[in-house]
Amino acid sequence: MSCVTGSLAFGALSISPKSTFTSLSRSKLSINCSAGGTVAEPQAVGAAEPLLLTAVRGENVERPPVWLMRQAGRYMKSYMTLCEKHPSFRERSENVDLVVEISLQPWKVFKPDGVILFSDILTPLSGMNIPFDIVKGKGPIIFSPLREAADVAQVREFVPEVSVPYVGEALNILRKEVNNEAAVLGFVGAPFTLASYCVEGGSSKHFSKIKRLAFSKPKILHALLQKFTDSMAKYIKYQADNGAQAVQIFDSWATELSPVDFEEFSLPYLKQIVDSVKETHPHLPLILYASGSGGLLERLPLTGVDVVSLDWTVDMAEGRRRLGPNVAVQGNIDPGVLFGSKEFITSRIHDTVKKAGRGKHILNLGHGIVVGTPEENVAHFFEVAKSLRY
């Protein structure tokens, strides 16, 4: 049975068959073999700080931390079984018990270095007076698209503790369950990406409606972007106050903009969010992901984020050079690599980590895992990644 995947629902993934590997000497990395049982590398319970946070700050670490974008639901059998009992994505992502259970599925199997909240970037919309649903086979649907000034005027201020209390409750539980053995990650949608869904009425191929608004009635779009900016800054702080140790910002549709339009309709609002969060939570790592961002790469650090997550269309070594030394990097293996042989997967992991260099790197895919990815290949990915040593 297939399951609704939502608009942009992300998470750490894991699985655990047996594998053994050999070292690739040319990459100057070693792989310490761990055969049998659950694919995991246990840390001391209640460790002082998760590896992911240490790596982001640029401190000395023995290997890059690893987690994968897309929630456990993409292909894991345990999630699919849960979907049969709870077919509504909204129910799964808005019920505390289900959110915690799904978020912990990969943690219990694999112990990744990042445990991300099971949610969706559209979750805040109901609390902003923007009715929506996520429908199986169709994805997100905005019932009343926002295209006029009067529509934007009806958008309310987002109050997380009132509108999404289950998010705070779930994060608190996750922090206790994970107990600092991994970083608990939250996430939000960026203003332009949220606006794109709300103006288009859902997903889009050409983004003609939001571009029509941007280029013919920019004041209306700017008003909407400002409301999302204020709300997402508040939402990040709420997540941090309830247990999130890092927060990823997804601006997936900003790369539909030309550089000059990105500088008007995305960049200043991202910077506002970062500046606002850093005023109250100066040590909270913020990660920015925008798929297809190769043409905008030099502009992304201008937002002030701590980590830029690269997609696979950018060579990791080139991405490092273009981003500069002051920002950490995440990524960026092509999700399609996980359909290859185990030897091929191993080689690509080594290549990516070598190009990223030592430190300030979170190993991840360049996008979310693709539906149908063999579970044993994901297991191999994690075991190789956890066995790496600089």
Short mmCIF file of C-alpha atoms in Angstrom, two decimals:
data_model
loop_
_atom_site.label_atom_id
_atom_site.label_comp_id
_atom_site.label_asym_id
_atom_site.label_seq_id
_atom_site.Cartn_x
_atom_site.Cartn_y
_atom_site.Cartn_z
CA MET A 1 0.00 0.00 0.00
CA SER A 2 1.38 3.40 -0.92
CA CYS A 3 1.34 6.26 1.53
CA VAL A 4 0.95 10.03 1.29
CA THR A 5 4.37 11.67 1.35
CA GLY A 6 3.36 15.27 1.83
CA SER A 7 4.86 18.38 0.23
CA LEU A 8 8.29 18.42 1.78
CA ALA A 9 8.40 16.02 4.70
CA PHE A 10 11.92 15.17 5.69
CA GLY A 11 13.62 12.89 8.12
CA ALA A 12 16.47 10.63 8.97
CA LEU A 13 16.31 7.14 7.51
CA SER A 14 17.82 3.89 8.67
CA ILE A 15 17.82 0.13 8.29
CA SER A 16 20.07 -2.68 9.40
CA PRO A 17 21.29 -5.65 7.37
CA LYS A 18 24.83 -6.99 7.73
CA SER A 19 27.74 -5.73 5.65
CA THR A 20 31.52 -5.69 5.67
CA PHE A 21 33.74 -3.29 3.83
CA THR A 22 37.34 -2.62 2.94
CA SER A 23 39.23 0.64 3.03
CA LEU A 24 39.84 2.86 0.02
CA SER A 25 43.37 4.03 0.59
CA ARG A 26 43.40 6.73 -2.07
CA SER A 27 40.76 8.68 -0.16
CA LYS A 28 42.87 8.66 3.01
CA LEU A 29 39.88 7.40 4.93
CA SER A 30 39.57 4.13 6.77
CA ILE A 31 36.47 2.03 7.31
CA ASN A 32 36.36 0.06 10.51
CA CYS A 33 34.25 -3.02 9.83
CA SER A 34 31.25 -3.72 12.02
CA ALA A 35 29.52 -6.94 11.09
CA GLY A 36 26.15 -8.20 12.22
CA GLY A 37 23.31 -6.83 14.29
CA THR A 38 21.93 -3.33 14.09
CA VAL A 39 23.94 -0.86 12.03
CA ALA A 40 24.94 1.52 14.76
CA GLU A 41 27.81 3.18 16.51
CA PRO A 42 26.61 3.77 20.06
CA GLN A 43 27.79 6.84 21.92
CA ALA A 44 27.82 7.16 25.67
CA VAL A 45 24.32 7.68 27.00
CA GLY A 46 23.77 11.33 27.77
CA ALA A 47 26.82 12.39 25.79
CA ALA A 48 27.89 15.97 26.46
CA GLU A 49 27.06 17.10 22.94
CA PRO A 50 25.92 15.41 19.72
CA LEU A 51 28.56 14.93 17.03
CA LEU A 52 26.55 16.97 14.54
CA LEU A 53 26.73 20.12 16.65
CA THR A 54 30.45 19.72 17.24
CA ALA A 55 31.09 19.28 13.52
CA VAL A 56 29.04 22.34 12.56
CA ARG A 57 31.16 24.54 14.82
CA GLY A 58 34.30 23.31 13.09
CA GLU A 59 35.74 21.55 16.11
CA ASN A 60 37.80 18.39 15.75
CA VAL A 61 35.70 15.29 15.00
CA GLU A 62 36.75 11.78 13.98
CA ARG A 63 34.23 11.51 11.14
CA PRO A 64 31.46 13.55 9.53
CA PRO A 65 28.04 13.16 11.18
CA VAL A 66 25.41 11.60 8.94
CA TRP A 67 21.65 11.71 8.51
CA LEU A 68 19.41 11.64 5.44
CA MET A 69 16.73 13.97 4.20
CA ARG A 70 13.20 12.61 3.83
CA GLN A 71 11.27 11.08 6.62
CA ALA A 72 11.32 7.41 7.51
CA GLY A 73 8.13 7.04 5.52
CA ARG A 74 9.66 7.06 2.09
CA TYR A 75 10.24 3.33 1.92
CA MET A 76 10.58 1.79 5.36
CA LYS A 77 8.25 -1.12 5.96
CA SER A 78 7.57 -0.07 9.54
CA TYR A 79 6.25 3.27 8.32
CA MET A 80 4.13 1.72 5.60
CA THR A 81 2.55 -0.57 8.18
CA LEU A 82 1.71 2.47 10.29
CA CYS A 83 0.23 4.19 7.22
CA GLU A 84 -2.26 1.38 6.81
CA LYS A 85 -3.61 2.12 10.28
CA HIS A 86 -3.38 5.89 9.90
CA PRO A 87 -3.85 6.80 6.21
CA SER A 88 -4.09 10.56 6.73
CA PHE A 89 -0.79 12.41 6.53
CA ARG A 90 -2.25 15.23 8.60
CA GLU A 91 -3.11 12.77 11.35
CA ARG A 92 0.36 11.21 11.30
CA SER A 93 2.06 14.58 11.47
CA GLU A 94 -0.24 16.26 13.98
CA ASN A 95 -0.68 13.54 16.61
CA VAL A 96 2.02 13.62 19.28
CA ASP A 97 2.23 9.86 19.73
CA LEU A 98 2.44 9.21 16.00
CA VAL A 99 4.96 12.01 15.40
CA VAL A 100 7.23 10.60 18.10
CA GLU A 101 6.84 7.01 16.93
CA ILE A 102 7.64 7.84 13.31
CA SER A 103 10.51 10.16 14.22
CA LEU A 104 12.07 7.41 16.34
CA GLN A 105 11.67 4.56 13.84
CA PRO A 106 15.04 5.22 12.18
CA TRP A 107 16.67 6.11 15.48
CA LYS A 108 15.78 2.79 17.05
CA VAL A 109 17.04 0.83 14.06
CA PHE A 110 20.19 2.70 13.16
CA LYS A 111 21.12 5.55 15.55
CA PRO A 112 21.78 8.26 12.94
CA ASP A 113 23.52 11.45 14.03
CA GLY A 114 20.41 13.53 13.35
CA VAL A 115 16.86 12.67 14.45
CA ILE A 116 14.50 14.98 12.63
CA LEU A 117 10.95 15.78 13.65
CA PHE A 118 8.29 14.09 11.53
CA SER A 119 6.27 17.01 10.19
CA ASP A 120 5.75 19.08 7.06
CA ILE A 121 6.69 22.60 6.05
CA LEU A 122 2.98 23.38 5.57
CA THR A 123 2.03 22.41 9.13
CA PRO A 124 1.85 26.06 10.33
CA LEU A 125 -0.62 27.13 7.64
CA SER A 126 -3.81 26.20 9.48
CA GLY A 127 -2.71 28.37 12.38
CA MET A 128 -2.27 31.27 9.96
CA ASN A 129 -5.85 30.96 8.65
CA ILE A 130 -4.72 29.22 5.45
CA PRO A 131 -6.76 25.99 5.17
CA PHE A 132 -4.94 23.15 3.45
CA ASP A 133 -4.68 19.41 3.18
CA ILE A 134 -2.20 16.87 1.88
CA VAL A 135 -4.06 14.40 -0.29
CA LYS A 136 -2.86 10.99 -1.38
CA GLY A 137 -1.91 11.05 -5.04
CA LYS A 138 -2.21 14.84 -5.29
CA GLY A 139 0.06 16.27 -2.61
CA PRO A 140 -0.64 19.61 -0.91
CA ILE A 141 -3.83 21.51 -1.71
CA ILE A 142 -4.45 25.09 -0.60
CA PHE A 143 -8.22 25.46 -0.57
CA SER A 144 -8.26 29.25 -1.04
CA PRO A 145 -5.09 30.41 -2.87
CA LEU A 146 -3.73 33.81 -1.87
CA ARG A 147 -3.55 36.11 -4.88
CA GLU A 148 -5.03 39.46 -3.85
CA ALA A 149 -4.33 41.98 -1.12
CA ALA A 150 -7.55 41.01 0.63
CA ASP A 151 -6.40 37.38 0.74
CA VAL A 152 -3.11 38.32 2.35
CA ALA A 153 -4.88 40.54 4.86
CA GLN A 154 -6.72 37.47 6.16
CA VAL A 155 -3.46 35.69 7.02
CA ARG A 156 -3.10 35.63 10.81
CA GLU A 157 -0.06 35.87 13.02
CA PHE A 158 1.26 32.39 13.79
CA VAL A 159 1.32 31.45 17.47
CA PRO A 160 3.03 28.03 17.63
CA GLU A 161 2.15 27.18 21.21
CA VAL A 162 -1.52 27.69 20.37
CA SER A 163 -1.68 26.32 16.83
CA VAL A 164 0.83 23.44 16.89
CA PRO A 165 1.35 22.45 20.55
CA TYR A 166 1.94 18.85 19.40
CA VAL A 167 5.19 19.98 17.75
CA GLY A 168 6.58 21.27 21.04
CA GLU A 169 5.39 18.20 22.93
CA ALA A 170 6.94 15.85 20.37
CA LEU A 171 10.28 17.67 20.37
CA ASN A 172 10.46 17.53 24.15
CA ILE A 173 9.84 13.80 24.09
CA LEU A 174 12.39 13.27 21.33
CA ARG A 175 15.08 15.09 23.31
CA LYS A 176 14.47 12.79 26.26
CA GLU A 177 14.43 9.66 24.12
CA VAL A 178 17.54 10.52 22.12
CA ASN A 179 19.32 11.82 25.22
CA ASN A 180 22.00 13.79 23.36
CA GLU A 181 23.27 10.71 21.54
CA ALA A 182 22.21 12.50 18.35
CA ALA A 183 21.02 15.98 17.51
CA VAL A 184 17.26 16.51 17.44
CA LEU A 185 16.47 18.50 14.32
CA GLY A 186 13.52 20.73 13.60
CA PHE A 187 12.64 22.37 10.31
CA VAL A 188 10.57 25.08 8.68
CA GLY A 189 9.69 26.25 5.20
CA ALA A 190 11.22 29.45 3.86
CA PRO A 191 8.94 32.39 3.07
CA PHE A 192 9.16 32.19 -0.71
CA THR A 193 8.57 28.45 -0.79
CA LEU A 194 5.56 28.73 1.52
CA ALA A 195 4.23 31.62 -0.55
CA SER A 196 4.66 29.55 -3.70
CA TYR A 197 2.38 26.83 -2.37
CA CYS A 198 -0.17 29.35 -1.15
CA VAL A 199 -0.30 31.40 -4.34
CA GLU A 200 -0.14 28.47 -6.74
CA GLY A 201 -2.71 26.51 -4.71
CA GLY A 202 -0.35 23.55 -4.32
CA SER A 203 2.62 22.16 -6.18
CA SER A 204 3.57 23.68 -9.51
CA LYS A 205 5.71 23.00 -12.57
CA HIS A 206 6.02 26.51 -13.97
CA PHE A 207 5.26 28.78 -10.97
CA SER A 208 3.38 31.09 -13.29
CA LYS A 209 0.92 32.32 -10.68
CA ILE A 210 3.45 33.43 -8.10
CA LYS A 211 5.65 34.96 -10.79
CA ARG A 212 2.64 36.83 -12.15
CA LEU A 213 2.09 38.19 -8.64
CA ALA A 214 5.78 38.97 -8.13
CA PHE A 215 6.16 40.83 -11.40
CA SER A 216 2.78 42.57 -11.60
CA LYS A 217 1.78 43.15 -7.95
CA PRO A 218 5.03 42.86 -5.97
CA LYS A 219 3.66 44.75 -2.96
CA ILE A 220 1.11 42.01 -2.35
CA LEU A 221 3.75 39.30 -2.49
CA HIS A 222 6.11 41.24 -0.25
CA ALA A 223 3.33 41.61 2.32
CA LEU A 224 2.76 37.85 2.28
CA LEU A 225 6.49 37.12 2.46
CA GLN A 226 6.82 39.38 5.49
CA LYS A 227 4.04 37.54 7.30
CA PHE A 228 5.73 34.21 6.64
CA THR A 229 9.07 35.67 7.70
CA ASP A 230 7.78 36.82 11.08
CA SER A 231 5.95 33.54 11.61
CA MET A 232 8.85 31.25 10.66
CA ALA A 233 11.29 33.14 12.86
CA LYS A 234 8.86 32.62 15.72
CA TYR A 235 8.41 28.95 14.77
CA ILE A 236 12.15 28.27 14.76
CA LYS A 237 12.49 29.80 18.22
CA TYR A 238 9.55 27.73 19.44
CA GLN A 239 11.14 24.54 18.16
CA ALA A 240 14.46 25.44 19.77
CA ASP A 241 12.79 26.24 23.08
CA ASN A 242 11.16 22.81 23.03
CA GLY A 243 14.19 20.70 22.23
CA ALA A 244 15.36 21.21 18.65
CA GLN A 245 19.17 21.47 18.67
CA ALA A 246 19.41 22.58 15.04
CA VAL A 247 16.81 23.72 12.52
CA GLN A 248 16.82 23.30 8.75
CA ILE A 249 15.16 25.88 6.52
CA PHE A 250 13.82 24.52 3.24
CA ASP A 251 13.64 27.03 0.38
CA SER A 252 13.08 24.47 -2.33
CA TRP A 253 11.29 26.74 -4.78
CA ALA A 254 13.53 29.80 -4.45
CA THR A 255 15.73 28.30 -7.13
CA GLU A 256 12.91 28.91 -9.59
CA LEU A 257 13.91 32.55 -9.32
CA SER A 258 16.62 34.29 -11.32
CA PRO A 259 19.51 35.63 -9.20
CA VAL A 260 18.16 39.18 -9.31
CA ASP A 261 14.69 38.02 -8.26
CA PHE A 262 16.15 35.77 -5.55
CA GLU A 263 17.79 38.87 -4.13
CA GLU A 264 14.40 40.59 -3.95
CA PHE A 265 11.95 37.85 -3.02
CA SER A 266 13.96 35.34 -0.99
CA LEU A 267 17.34 36.46 0.27
CA PRO A 268 16.25 39.46 2.41
CA TYR A 269 13.54 37.41 4.11
CA LEU A 270 15.87 34.53 4.87
CA LYS A 271 18.33 37.00 6.35
CA GLN A 272 15.59 38.52 8.50
CA ILE A 273 14.76 35.09 9.89
CA VAL A 274 18.39 34.28 10.66
CA ASP A 275 19.03 37.67 12.26
CA SER A 276 15.92 37.38 14.41
CA VAL A 277 16.74 33.85 15.58
CA LYS A 278 20.37 34.67 16.30
CA GLU A 279 19.30 37.55 18.55
CA THR A 280 17.62 35.15 20.96
CA HIS A 281 19.31 31.82 20.10
CA PRO A 282 22.85 32.75 19.01
CA HIS A 283 24.19 29.20 19.27
CA LEU A 284 21.37 27.43 17.42
CA PRO A 285 22.75 26.02 14.13
CA LEU A 286 20.62 26.95 11.15
CA ILE A 287 20.86 24.89 7.95
CA LEU A 288 19.62 26.17 4.59
CA TYR A 289 18.62 23.80 1.80
CA ALA A 290 17.53 24.90 -1.65
CA SER A 291 17.51 22.23 -4.34
CA GLY A 292 19.06 23.22 -7.65
CA SER A 293 20.91 26.11 -6.04
CA GLY A 294 24.11 25.95 -8.11
CA GLY A 295 23.37 29.25 -9.79
CA LEU A 296 22.73 30.96 -6.45
CA LEU A 297 25.41 29.33 -4.34
CA GLU A 298 27.51 32.41 -3.50
CA ARG A 299 24.37 34.21 -2.34
CA LEU A 300 23.29 31.56 0.18
CA PRO A 301 25.90 32.34 2.88
CA LEU A 302 24.73 35.97 2.75
CA THR A 303 21.68 34.81 4.69
CA GLY A 304 23.89 34.22 7.72
CA VAL A 305 23.06 30.53 8.13
CA ASP A 306 25.59 28.20 9.71
CA VAL A 307 25.28 25.39 7.16
CA VAL A 308 24.46 25.30 3.45
CA SER A 309 23.08 22.00 2.24
CA LEU A 310 24.20 21.26 -1.33
CA ASP A 311 22.29 19.24 -3.85
CA TRP A 312 24.10 16.67 -6.00
CA THR A 313 24.34 18.88 -9.10
CA VAL A 314 27.18 20.81 -7.47
CA ASP A 315 30.59 19.16 -7.12
CA MET A 316 31.36 19.09 -3.41
CA ALA A 317 34.89 20.47 -3.82
CA GLU A 318 33.66 23.29 -6.04
CA GLY A 319 30.82 23.99 -3.64
CA ARG A 320 33.26 24.30 -0.76
CA ARG A 321 35.36 26.79 -2.71
CA ARG A 322 32.37 28.84 -3.78
CA LEU A 323 30.82 28.97 -0.31
CA GLY A 324 34.03 29.96 1.45
CA PRO A 325 35.52 28.80 4.75
CA ASN A 326 33.07 30.43 7.15
CA VAL A 327 30.06 28.21 6.48
CA ALA A 328 29.67 24.49 7.08
CA VAL A 329 28.35 22.27 4.30
CA GLN A 330 25.86 19.42 4.18
CA GLY A 331 25.35 16.79 1.50
CA ASN A 332 25.52 15.97 -1.24
CA ILE A 333 25.29 12.46 -2.70
CA ASP A 334 22.81 11.90 -5.52
CA PRO A 335 19.86 9.91 -4.09
CA GLY A 336 20.03 7.80 -7.23
CA VAL A 337 23.39 6.44 -6.09
CA LEU A 338 21.47 4.30 -3.61
CA PHE A 339 20.14 2.28 -6.54
CA GLY A 340 23.71 1.30 -7.44
CA SER A 341 25.92 -1.51 -6.22
CA LYS A 342 27.32 -1.49 -2.70
CA GLU A 343 30.79 -0.92 -4.10
CA PHE A 344 29.54 2.07 -6.06
CA ILE A 345 27.81 3.52 -3.00
CA THR A 346 30.99 3.10 -0.95
CA SER A 347 33.05 4.83 -3.62
CA ARG A 348 30.71 7.81 -3.81
CA ILE A 349 30.69 8.24 -0.04
CA HIS A 350 34.49 8.32 -0.01
CA ASP A 351 34.63 10.74 -2.92
CA THR A 352 32.17 13.14 -1.29
CA VAL A 353 33.85 13.10 2.12
CA LYS A 354 37.30 13.55 0.58
CA LYS A 355 36.12 16.55 -1.45
CA ALA A 356 34.36 18.08 1.56
CA GLY A 357 37.59 17.99 3.56
CA ARG A 358 37.99 17.53 7.25
CA GLY A 359 35.43 19.14 9.52
CA LYS A 360 32.39 21.40 9.06
CA HIS A 361 30.68 18.74 6.95
CA ILE A 362 27.45 16.83 7.54
CA LEU A 363 27.22 13.82 5.25
CA ASN A 364 23.80 13.61 3.63
CA LEU A 365 22.14 13.15 0.27
CA GLY A 366 21.66 16.06 -2.09
CA HIS A 367 17.89 15.61 -1.78
CA GLY A 368 15.46 13.24 -0.10
CA ILE A 369 15.55 9.49 -0.61
CA VAL A 370 13.59 8.30 -3.63
CA VAL A 371 10.61 6.00 -3.19
CA GLY A 372 11.61 2.42 -3.98
CA THR A 373 15.21 2.74 -2.85
CA PRO A 374 16.41 -0.71 -1.70
CA GLU A 375 16.51 -0.80 2.08
CA GLU A 376 19.68 -2.88 2.10
CA ASN A 377 21.45 -0.16 0.12
CA VAL A 378 20.43 2.48 2.62
CA ALA A 379 21.78 0.21 5.36
CA HIS A 380 25.05 -0.04 3.49
CA PHE A 381 25.20 3.75 3.14
CA PHE A 382 24.83 4.26 6.87
CA GLU A 383 27.29 1.57 7.87
CA VAL A 384 29.99 2.92 5.59
CA ALA A 385 29.30 6.46 6.74
CA LYS A 386 29.43 5.56 10.43
CA SER A 387 32.65 3.62 9.96
CA LEU A 388 34.58 6.44 8.30
CA ARG A 389 37.55 7.99 10.06
CA TYR A 390 39.38 11.13 8.99
#
